[in-house]
mmCIF file of C-alpha atoms in Angstrom:
data_model
loop_
_atom_site.group_PDB
_atom_site.id
_atom_site.type_symbol
_atom_site.label_atom_id
_atom_site.label_comp_id
_atom_site.label_asym_id
_atom_site.label_seq_id
_atom_site.Cartn_x
_atom_site.Cartn_y
_atom_site.Cartn_z
ATOM 1 C CA UNK A 2 153.321 155.464 93.243
ATOM 2 C CA UNK A 3 153.088 154.889 96.978
ATOM 3 C CA UNK A 4 149.790 155.288 98.745
ATOM 4 C CA UNK A 5 151.404 155.632 102.136
ATOM 5 C CA UNK A 6 154.706 154.897 103.802
ATOM 6 C CA UNK A 7 156.419 155.165 107.146
ATOM 7 C CA UNK A 8 159.859 154.375 108.551
ATOM 8 C CA UNK A 9 159.639 150.616 107.868
ATOM 9 C CA UNK A 10 156.863 150.014 105.322
ATOM 10 C CA UNK A 11 155.363 151.286 102.060
ATOM 11 C CA UNK A 12 152.036 150.484 100.406
ATOM 12 C CA UNK A 13 150.880 150.771 96.811
ATOM 13 C CA UNK A 14 148.118 149.506 94.542
ATOM 14 C CA UNK A 15 148.937 146.076 93.160
ATOM 15 C CA UNK A 16 150.015 146.413 89.493
ATOM 16 C CA UNK A 17 147.997 143.305 88.534
ATOM 17 C CA UNK A 18 145.112 143.274 91.048
ATOM 18 C CA UNK A 19 143.058 140.173 91.775
ATOM 19 C CA UNK A 20 140.423 142.131 93.734
ATOM 20 C CA UNK A 21 138.548 145.420 93.270
ATOM 21 C CA UNK A 22 140.900 146.807 95.944
ATOM 22 C CA UNK A 23 144.313 145.154 96.094
ATOM 23 C CA UNK A 24 147.104 146.902 97.979
ATOM 24 C CA UNK A 25 150.623 145.507 98.445
ATOM 25 C CA UNK A 26 152.526 146.351 101.631
ATOM 26 C CA UNK A 27 156.305 145.877 101.558
ATOM 27 C CA UNK A 28 158.954 146.312 104.205
ATOM 28 C CA UNK A 29 161.591 148.838 103.173
ATOM 29 C CA UNK A 30 164.385 146.377 103.895
ATOM 30 C CA UNK A 31 165.026 143.144 102.079
ATOM 31 C CA UNK A 32 163.305 140.281 103.884
ATOM 32 C CA UNK A 33 162.790 137.044 101.987
ATOM 33 C CA UNK A 34 159.913 135.747 104.108
ATOM 34 C CA UNK A 35 158.211 135.970 107.486
ATOM 35 C CA UNK A 36 160.935 133.828 109.065
ATOM 36 C CA UNK A 37 163.421 136.631 108.270
ATOM 37 C CA UNK A 38 161.337 139.232 110.115
ATOM 38 C CA UNK A 39 163.327 140.944 112.857
ATOM 39 C CA UNK A 40 163.077 139.980 116.525
ATOM 40 C CA UNK A 41 162.980 142.622 119.222
ATOM 41 C CA UNK A 42 162.036 145.527 116.944
ATOM 42 C CA UNK A 43 158.569 146.389 118.167
ATOM 43 C CA UNK A 44 158.413 149.611 116.136
ATOM 44 C CA UNK A 45 158.728 147.558 112.933
ATOM 45 C CA UNK A 46 155.470 145.739 113.743
ATOM 46 C CA UNK A 47 153.737 148.771 115.230
ATOM 47 C CA UNK A 48 154.489 150.648 111.986
ATOM 48 C CA UNK A 49 153.011 147.790 109.945
ATOM 49 C CA UNK A 50 149.728 147.721 111.816
ATOM 50 C CA UNK A 51 149.442 151.501 111.999
ATOM 51 C CA UNK A 52 149.874 151.639 108.221
ATOM 52 C CA UNK A 53 147.264 148.897 107.725
ATOM 53 C CA UNK A 54 144.814 150.625 110.078
ATOM 54 C CA UNK A 55 145.256 153.892 108.174
ATOM 55 C CA UNK A 56 144.506 152.139 104.868
ATOM 56 C CA UNK A 57 141.437 150.427 106.339
ATOM 57 C CA UNK A 58 140.185 153.788 107.557
ATOM 58 C CA UNK A 59 141.066 155.693 104.350
ATOM 59 C CA UNK A 60 139.332 153.150 102.109
ATOM 60 C CA UNK A 61 136.415 152.739 104.542
ATOM 61 C CA UNK A 62 136.952 148.983 104.711
ATOM 62 C CA UNK A 63 135.818 148.556 108.314
ATOM 63 C CA UNK A 64 132.202 148.492 107.212
ATOM 64 C CA UNK A 65 132.832 146.819 103.829
ATOM 65 C CA UNK A 66 135.189 144.029 104.752
ATOM 66 C CA UNK A 67 138.797 143.220 103.957
ATOM 67 C CA UNK A 68 141.499 140.569 104.268
ATOM 68 C CA UNK A 69 145.153 140.971 105.213
ATOM 69 C CA UNK A 70 147.230 138.183 103.682
ATOM 70 C CA UNK A 71 150.868 137.138 103.731
ATOM 71 C CA UNK A 72 152.143 134.098 101.878
ATOM 72 C CA UNK A 73 155.054 131.757 102.530
ATOM 73 C CA UNK A 74 156.722 128.653 101.205
ATOM 74 C CA UNK A 75 155.369 127.464 97.852
ATOM 75 C CA UNK A 76 152.519 130.023 98.120
ATOM 76 C CA UNK A 77 155.014 132.889 97.982
ATOM 77 C CA UNK A 78 155.557 133.837 94.329
ATOM 78 C CA UNK A 79 158.310 136.448 94.827
ATOM 79 C CA UNK A 80 161.312 136.246 97.194
ATOM 80 C CA UNK A 81 160.311 139.340 99.187
ATOM 81 C CA UNK A 82 158.097 139.203 102.258
ATOM 82 C CA UNK A 83 154.984 141.288 101.724
ATOM 83 C CA UNK A 84 151.338 141.628 102.661
ATOM 84 C CA UNK A 85 148.185 142.023 100.579
ATOM 85 C CA UNK A 86 145.293 144.157 101.838
ATOM 86 C CA UNK A 87 142.349 143.119 99.674
ATOM 87 C CA UNK A 88 138.642 143.795 99.501
ATOM 88 C CA UNK A 89 135.760 142.902 97.219
ATOM 89 C CA UNK A 90 134.850 146.605 97.459
ATOM 90 C CA UNK A 91 136.974 149.276 95.789
ATOM 91 C CA UNK A 92 136.772 151.735 98.693
ATOM 92 C CA UNK A 93 135.820 155.417 98.683
ATOM 93 C CA UNK A 94 139.027 157.405 98.531
ATOM 94 C CA UNK A 95 141.207 159.063 95.946
ATOM 95 C CA UNK A 96 144.304 157.565 97.564
#
């Protein structure tokens, strides 16, 4: 079940979380890693950061703390570029 999505991205709770709050953010298209990210498509990146900002606000992470992580190379465990929004605090929303 998606928490939020927009034209380019979707976010959902990680199925096997490593943190009290662990959200995965995936592009809607198939991109193997950051090096495959599109050039010259500003709305793709604007959509990403607007989605992340909405999640930070919805889960009240600004005052609690969070990390936004993307992995690459041998640290990337699946062949799909994605981000993790994580926090040691579960957040205060029903999202």
